[in-house]
Coordinates of C-alpha atoms in Angstrom, one line a residue:
Chain A
M1 CA 105.1 -104.7 -77.0
P2 CA 103.6 -107.0 -79.6
M3 CA 100.3 -108.9 -78.9
K4 CA 101.0 -112.5 -78.3
G5 CA 98.5 -115.4 -78.6
R6 CA 95.0 -115.8 -79.8
F7 CA 93.3 -113.5 -77.3
P8 CA 96.0 -111.2 -76.0
I9 CA 93.4 -109.4 -73.9
R10 CA 93.8 -112.2 -71.4
R11 CA 97.3 -111.0 -70.6
T12 CA 96.2 -107.5 -69.7
L13 CA 96.1 -106.4 -66.0
E14 CA 92.6 -104.9 -66.5
Y15 CA 91.2 -108.2 -67.6
L16 CA 92.9 -110.1 -64.8
Q17 CA 91.7 -107.7 -62.1
K18 CA 88.1 -108.1 -63.3
G19 CA 88.1 -111.7 -62.1
E20 CA 85.2 -112.3 -59.8
V21 CA 86.2 -115.5 -58.1
V22 CA 88.2 -115.1 -54.8
F23 CA 88.4 -118.5 -53.1
K24 CA 87.9 -119.1 -49.4
N25 CA 91.1 -119.5 -47.3
S26 CA 90.4 -123.3 -46.9
V27 CA 90.8 -124.0 -50.7
K28 CA 94.3 -125.1 -51.4
I29 CA 94.3 -126.9 -54.8
M30 CA 92.0 -126.8 -57.8
T31 CA 92.2 -129.4 -60.5
V32 CA 90.5 -129.2 -63.9
N33 CA 90.0 -132.4 -66.0
Y34 CA 88.8 -131.7 -69.5
N35 CA 89.1 -133.0 -73.1
T36 CA 90.5 -131.3 -76.1
Q37 CA 87.8 -132.7 -78.4
G38 CA 84.1 -133.1 -78.0
E39 CA 81.1 -130.8 -77.7
L40 CA 80.4 -131.6 -74.0
S41 CA 83.9 -130.4 -73.0
E42 CA 83.5 -127.1 -74.8
G43 CA 82.4 -125.1 -71.7
A44 CA 85.3 -126.5 -69.7
R45 CA 87.8 -125.7 -72.4
K46 CA 86.6 -122.1 -72.6
F47 CA 86.7 -121.9 -68.8
V48 CA 90.3 -122.9 -68.8
F49 CA 91.1 -120.6 -71.6
F50 CA 89.4 -117.4 -70.4
N51 CA 88.7 -117.7 -66.6
V52 CA 91.6 -119.7 -65.1
P53 CA 94.1 -116.8 -65.6
Q54 CA 91.7 -114.5 -63.7
I55 CA 91.3 -117.0 -60.9
Q56 CA 95.0 -117.6 -60.5
Y57 CA 95.6 -113.8 -60.5
K58 CA 93.1 -113.3 -57.7
N59 CA 94.3 -116.4 -55.8
P60 CA 98.1 -116.6 -56.1
W61 CA 98.4 -119.1 -53.3
V62 CA 96.0 -121.7 -54.8
Q63 CA 97.7 -124.4 -56.9
I64 CA 95.8 -125.0 -60.1
M65 CA 96.4 -128.0 -62.3
M66 CA 95.0 -129.0 -65.7
F67 CA 94.6 -132.5 -67.0
K68 CA 93.7 -133.2 -70.6
N69 CA 92.1 -136.3 -72.1
M70 CA 92.3 -138.4 -69.0
T71 CA 88.6 -139.0 -68.4
P72 CA 85.6 -139.2 -70.7
S73 CA 83.7 -136.3 -69.0
P74 CA 85.0 -133.0 -67.8
F75 CA 85.0 -132.0 -64.1
I76 CA 86.7 -129.7 -61.5
R77 CA 87.9 -130.9 -58.2
F78 CA 88.8 -128.8 -55.1
Y79 CA 91.1 -130.0 -52.4
L80 CA 90.5 -128.2 -49.0
D81 CA 92.9 -127.9 -46.2
D82 CA 90.9 -130.4 -44.0
G83 CA 91.3 -133.1 -46.6
Q84 CA 87.9 -132.7 -48.1
Q85 CA 87.5 -133.0 -51.8
V86 CA 84.7 -131.2 -53.7
L87 CA 83.7 -132.4 -57.1
V88 CA 82.0 -130.1 -59.6
D89 CA 80.7 -131.8 -62.8
T90 CA 81.0 -129.5 -65.8
E91 CA 79.7 -131.7 -68.6
G92 CA 77.7 -129.7 -71.1
K93 CA 77.9 -126.5 -69.1
D94 CA 78.7 -123.1 -70.4
Y95 CA 81.9 -121.4 -69.1
R96 CA 79.9 -118.6 -67.5
E97 CA 77.7 -121.1 -65.7
I98 CA 80.8 -122.9 -64.4
T99 CA 82.3 -119.6 -63.1
Q100 CA 79.1 -118.7 -61.3
H101 CA 78.8 -122.2 -59.8
I102 CA 82.3 -122.1 -58.5
K103 CA 81.8 -118.6 -57.2
K104 CA 78.8 -119.7 -55.3
I105 CA 80.3 -122.8 -53.7
M106 CA 83.9 -121.9 -53.1
G107 CA 84.1 -118.1 -53.4
K108 CA 84.1 -115.5 -50.7
T109 CA 80.9 -113.6 -50.4
P110 CA 80.8 -109.9 -51.4
E111 CA 80.2 -109.0 -47.7
V112 CA 83.4 -110.8 -46.6
L113 CA 85.4 -109.2 -49.4
Q114 CA 84.1 -105.7 -48.4
A115 CA 85.0 -106.4 -44.7
E116 CA 88.5 -107.4 -45.8
A117 CA 88.9 -104.3 -47.9
L118 CA 87.8 -102.2 -45.0
A119 CA 90.3 -103.9 -42.7
K120 CA 93.1 -103.3 -45.2
M121 CA 92.2 -99.7 -45.5
V122 CA 92.2 -99.3 -41.7
A123 CA 95.7 -100.8 -41.6
S124 CA 97.1 -98.4 -44.2
N125 CA 96.1 -95.0 -42.9
P126 CA 97.4 -92.2 -45.1
A127 CA 97.6 -90.0 -42.0
N128 CA 100.4 -92.1 -40.6
F129 CA 104.0 -90.9 -41.1
G130 CA 106.8 -93.4 -41.0
P131 CA 109.1 -95.6 -43.1
K132 CA 108.3 -95.9 -46.7
K133 CA 107.6 -99.6 -46.3
Y134 CA 104.6 -99.0 -44.1
C135 CA 103.4 -95.5 -44.7
L136 CA 103.0 -93.2 -47.7
K137 CA 105.1 -90.2 -46.4
E138 CA 108.0 -90.1 -43.9
C139 CA 107.8 -86.4 -43.0
M140 CA 105.4 -83.5 -43.3
C141 CA 108.0 -81.7 -45.5
E142 CA 107.2 -84.2 -48.3
V143 CA 103.6 -83.1 -48.5
E144 CA 102.8 -80.4 -51.1
G145 CA 102.0 -77.0 -49.7
Q146 CA 103.9 -77.6 -46.4
V147 CA 107.1 -76.1 -45.2
P148 CA 110.0 -77.7 -47.2
C149 CA 112.7 -79.8 -45.6
P150 CA 115.2 -77.4 -43.9
G151 CA 117.9 -79.9 -45.0
V152 CA 117.2 -78.9 -48.6
V153 CA 116.0 -75.3 -48.4
P154 CA 117.1 -73.3 -45.4
L155 CA 114.2 -72.0 -43.2
P156 CA 113.5 -68.2 -43.2
K157 CA 115.3 -66.6 -40.2
E158 CA 112.1 -65.9 -38.4
M159 CA 111.3 -69.6 -38.1
T160 CA 114.6 -70.7 -36.6
G161 CA 114.9 -71.3 -32.9
K162 CA 118.2 -69.6 -32.8
W163 CA 116.7 -66.3 -34.0
R164 CA 113.8 -66.6 -31.7
A165 CA 116.1 -67.2 -28.7
Q166 CA 118.2 -64.1 -29.8
M167 CA 115.0 -61.9 -30.0
R168 CA 113.9 -63.2 -26.6
A169 CA 117.4 -62.4 -25.2
A170 CA 117.4 -58.9 -26.8
E171 CA 114.0 -58.2 -25.3
D172 CA 115.2 -59.2 -21.9
Chain B
M1 CA 118.9 -90.6 -38.0
F2 CA 122.0 -89.2 -39.7
Q3 CA 123.0 -90.4 -43.1
V4 CA 126.2 -92.5 -43.3
A5 CA 129.1 -90.1 -43.6
T6 CA 130.8 -90.6 -46.9
R7 CA 134.5 -89.7 -47.2
F8 CA 135.7 -87.9 -50.3
P9 CA 139.4 -86.9 -50.6
N10 CA 138.2 -84.2 -52.9
P11 CA 137.1 -80.9 -51.2
L12 CA 134.5 -80.5 -54.0
C13 CA 132.4 -83.2 -52.3
R14 CA 129.5 -80.9 -51.9
F15 CA 129.2 -80.4 -55.6
L16 CA 129.3 -84.1 -56.3
T17 CA 126.4 -85.0 -54.0
P18 CA 123.0 -84.9 -55.9
R19 CA 120.8 -81.9 -55.4
A20 CA 117.7 -83.7 -54.3
S21 CA 119.1 -85.5 -51.3
V22 CA 119.9 -83.9 -47.9
L23 CA 123.2 -82.1 -47.7
V24 CA 125.8 -84.2 -46.0
E25 CA 126.5 -82.5 -42.7
A26 CA 130.1 -81.5 -41.5
V27 CA 131.8 -84.6 -42.5
R28 CA 133.4 -86.1 -39.5
G29 CA 137.1 -86.9 -40.0
R30 CA 138.0 -84.7 -42.9
K31 CA 141.6 -85.5 -42.0
S32 CA 143.0 -89.0 -42.1
R33 CA 144.4 -90.7 -39.0
T34 CA 148.0 -89.8 -40.0
D35 CA 147.3 -86.1 -40.4
P36 CA 148.8 -84.1 -37.5
K37 CA 146.6 -82.0 -35.1
A38 CA 146.2 -78.3 -36.0
K39 CA 148.6 -75.9 -34.3
S40 CA 145.7 -74.0 -32.8
K41 CA 144.4 -77.2 -31.2
A42 CA 147.7 -78.5 -30.0
G43 CA 147.1 -77.9 -26.2
R44 CA 143.4 -78.4 -26.3
V45 CA 141.9 -80.4 -23.5
K46 CA 138.3 -81.5 -24.2
V47 CA 136.2 -80.7 -21.2
P48 CA 132.6 -82.1 -20.9
P49 CA 129.8 -79.5 -20.5
P50 CA 129.3 -78.5 -16.8
V51 CA 126.4 -80.2 -15.0
D52 CA 124.4 -78.6 -12.2
P53 CA 123.8 -81.3 -9.6
V54 CA 120.5 -80.0 -8.4
E55 CA 119.2 -79.6 -11.9
M56 CA 120.5 -83.1 -12.6
V57 CA 118.6 -84.7 -9.8
V58 CA 115.4 -82.9 -10.7
L59 CA 115.8 -83.9 -14.4
K60 CA 116.6 -87.5 -13.5
E61 CA 113.5 -87.8 -11.4
R62 CA 111.3 -86.2 -14.0
F63 CA 112.8 -88.4 -16.7
T64 CA 112.1 -91.6 -14.7
Q65 CA 108.5 -90.6 -14.2
Y66 CA 108.1 -89.7 -17.9
D67 CA 109.7 -92.9 -18.9
L68 CA 107.5 -94.9 -16.6
I69 CA 104.4 -93.3 -18.0
T70 CA 105.4 -93.7 -21.7
R71 CA 106.4 -97.3 -21.2
A72 CA 103.1 -98.0 -19.4
L73 CA 101.1 -96.4 -22.2
R74 CA 103.0 -98.4 -24.9
F75 CA 102.5 -101.6 -23.0
E76 CA 98.7 -100.8 -22.7
F77 CA 98.4 -100.2 -26.4
K78 CA 100.3 -103.4 -27.3
E79 CA 98.1 -105.4 -24.9
E80 CA 95.0 -103.9 -26.5
M81 CA 96.1 -104.9 -30.0
L82 CA 97.0 -108.4 -28.9
R83 CA 93.6 -108.8 -27.1
Q84 CA 91.8 -107.6 -30.2
R85 CA 93.6 -110.1 -32.4
Y86 CA 93.0 -112.9 -29.9
E87 CA 89.3 -112.1 -29.8
Q88 CA 89.1 -112.1 -33.5
E89 CA 90.7 -115.4 -33.9
V90 CA 89.7 -117.4 -30.7
G91 CA 87.0 -115.3 -29.2
S92 CA 83.3 -116.3 -28.8
L93 CA 82.3 -114.3 -31.8
A94 CA 84.9 -116.2 -33.8
E95 CA 83.5 -119.5 -32.8
E96 CA 80.0 -118.5 -33.8
R97 CA 81.3 -117.2 -37.1
A98 CA 83.1 -120.5 -37.6
K99 CA 79.9 -122.5 -36.9
Q100 CA 78.0 -120.3 -39.3
E101 CA 80.6 -120.8 -42.0
A102 CA 80.6 -124.5 -41.5
E103 CA 76.8 -124.6 -41.8
E104 CA 76.9 -122.5 -45.0
H105 CA 79.6 -124.8 -46.3
C106 CA 77.4 -127.8 -45.7
A107 CA 74.5 -126.2 -47.4
L108 CA 76.6 -125.3 -50.4
M109 CA 78.0 -128.8 -50.6
A110 CA 74.5 -130.2 -50.6
W111 CA 73.5 -127.9 -53.4
N112 CA 76.6 -128.9 -55.4
D113 CA 75.7 -132.5 -54.9
A114 CA 72.2 -131.9 -56.1
E115 CA 73.6 -130.2 -59.3
N116 CA 75.9 -133.1 -59.8
L117 CA 73.1 -135.5 -59.5
Q118 CA 71.0 -133.7 -62.1
L119 CA 74.0 -133.8 -64.5
W120 CA 74.5 -137.4 -63.7
K121 CA 70.9 -138.2 -64.7
L122 CA 71.2 -136.3 -67.9
R123 CA 74.4 -138.2 -68.7
E124 CA 72.6 -141.5 -68.0
L125 CA 69.9 -140.5 -70.5
R126 CA 72.4 -139.6 -73.0
V127 CA 74.3 -142.8 -72.6
L128 CA 71.1 -144.9 -72.9
K129 CA 70.2 -143.0 -76.0
G130 CA 73.6 -143.7 -77.4
L131 CA 73.3 -147.4 -76.7
E132 CA 69.9 -147.5 -78.4
E133 CA 71.2 -145.8 -81.4
E134 CA 74.0 -148.2 -81.6
E135 CA 71.7 -151.2 -81.4
L136 CA 69.5 -149.7 -84.2
K137 CA 72.5 -149.2 -86.4
K138 CA 73.6 -152.8 -85.8
T139 CA 70.2 -154.1 -86.7
E140 CA 70.1 -151.9 -89.8
L141 CA 73.5 -153.1 -90.9
A142 CA 72.5 -156.7 -90.4
I143 CA 69.4 -156.2 -92.5
Q144 CA 71.4 -154.5 -95.2
R145 CA 73.8 -157.3 -95.2
E146 CA 71.0 -159.8 -95.6
M147 CA 69.5 -157.9 -98.5
K148 CA 72.9 -157.8 -100.2
M149 CA 73.3 -161.5 -99.8
E150 CA 69.8 -162.1 -101.2
S151 CA 70.4 -159.9 -104.2
F152 CA 73.7 -161.5 -104.8
V153 CA 72.1 -165.0 -104.7
K154 CA 69.4 -163.8 -107.1
E155 CA 71.9 -162.5 -109.6
K156 CA 73.8 -165.7 -109.5
E157 CA 70.5 -167.7 -110.1
Q158 CA 69.7 -165.4 -113.0
E159 CA 73.1 -166.0 -114.5
I160 CA 72.6 -169.8 -114.1
L161 CA 69.3 -169.7 -115.8
Q162 CA 70.7 -167.6 -118.6
L163 CA 73.5 -170.1 -119.0
Q164 CA 71.0 -172.9 -119.1
E165 CA 69.1 -171.2 -121.9
E166 CA 72.3 -170.5 -123.8
A167 CA 73.3 -174.1 -123.4
K168 CA 70.4 -175.2 -125.6
T169 CA 72.1 -173.4 -128.5
F170 CA 75.6 -174.8 -127.9
I171 CA 77.3 -176.8 -130.5
T172 CA 77.8 -180.4 -129.3
L173 CA 79.2 -183.4 -130.9
E174 CA 75.7 -184.7 -131.9
N175 CA 74.7 -181.7 -133.9
L176 CA 78.2 -180.7 -135.1
D177 CA 77.7 -181.9 -138.7
Q178 CA 74.2 -180.3 -138.8
R179 CA 75.5 -176.9 -137.6
I180 CA 78.4 -177.0 -140.0
E181 CA 76.1 -177.5 -142.9
E182 CA 73.8 -174.8 -141.6
A183 CA 76.6 -172.4 -141.3
L184 CA 77.9 -173.1 -144.8
D185 CA 74.4 -172.7 -146.2
N186 CA 73.7 -169.3 -144.6
L187 CA 76.5 -167.1 -145.4
K188 CA 76.6 -164.0 -143.2
N189 CA 78.2 -160.8 -144.2
Y190 CA 79.9 -158.9 -141.3
N191 CA 81.2 -156.1 -143.5
F192 CA 79.2 -153.3 -142.0
A193 CA 79.9 -150.1 -140.0
I194 CA 78.3 -149.0 -136.7
D195 CA 78.2 -145.6 -135.1
K196 CA 79.0 -144.7 -131.5
E197 CA 75.6 -145.8 -130.3
G198 CA 75.9 -149.2 -131.8
R199 CA 73.4 -148.7 -134.6
V200 CA 74.2 -150.1 -138.0
V201 CA 75.0 -147.5 -140.5
K202 CA 72.5 -147.8 -143.4
R203 CA 73.9 -145.2 -145.8
T204 CA 76.8 -147.2 -147.1
V205 CA 76.1 -150.1 -149.4
L206 CA 76.6 -153.5 -147.9
Q207 CA 79.0 -155.5 -149.9

């Protein structure tokens, strides 16, 4: 697969999964206004270039829109589900500062993220057997080191109920 | 439970099925509907398995009890799950959590506003500086323009003075005769060479 674009690392899964910002459930739309020229917009431009893919990967249900050269100064605007709009001025800021700022205001805290991960783990218990859609294994015969499926490999005679019944009958 | 029975006209169906999957059990309906019954099965009358009435009664009762218990258990578990979910979303803890979140949100918004205010102040300073610089530039340009005008006027005055001085040596109608006689008296020889710097070359003999 050839490398496409100026910084093809932005297209790798590893880079995207390293994104830090996970928005709260109330954030629905994020809008970034920035300019293509000018020293003051440099931070916003870098933010759009490097960090927005990470944010979108972590928040697939948030709509993100970019507007270029519409206003003299760059800013980011969040639209929440209760109609509130949050404005973040990014003039003269570094792209790392912008990310940290957004993470502080609109991002989920590490405790919340941990709690969510725990809940997810509880829901997907590897000890459950069932359809492939919900569980890892359907039957114990699929686990390594266990008795294989009698539908594929016939059981040894001693394990069959038929033989056991015969032995019991012969004893009686 | 059972896989969907596939019908192959070929008796080699067992070799065609892939190894990894479960072996297809005795395929129901190896014969098509038009095939006649086998001779050994011509007079066969299918009889259902015999049922012991006493055993049947006992089993039925046991089954109803078992069914009751398992349905009750299932219902209990379902109810527990629903109650947990309800408490999570609409319980008292949830309200407290919502209140806390709202408070935190307010605090964060206030902090964000403070940051925006700081940036606004910086921007104001920058804009003022920009305006001042512009004014300075304007004044400087005006001064330069004035200076240029002055120097231009001075040059023109100089030229006028020079012209006035040269006008004294002009040939007019009054001193025309006098100048002609002077010119005829003083013959000038222009037959000389000059080098690139404009100096007269002295080596050659003037004719």
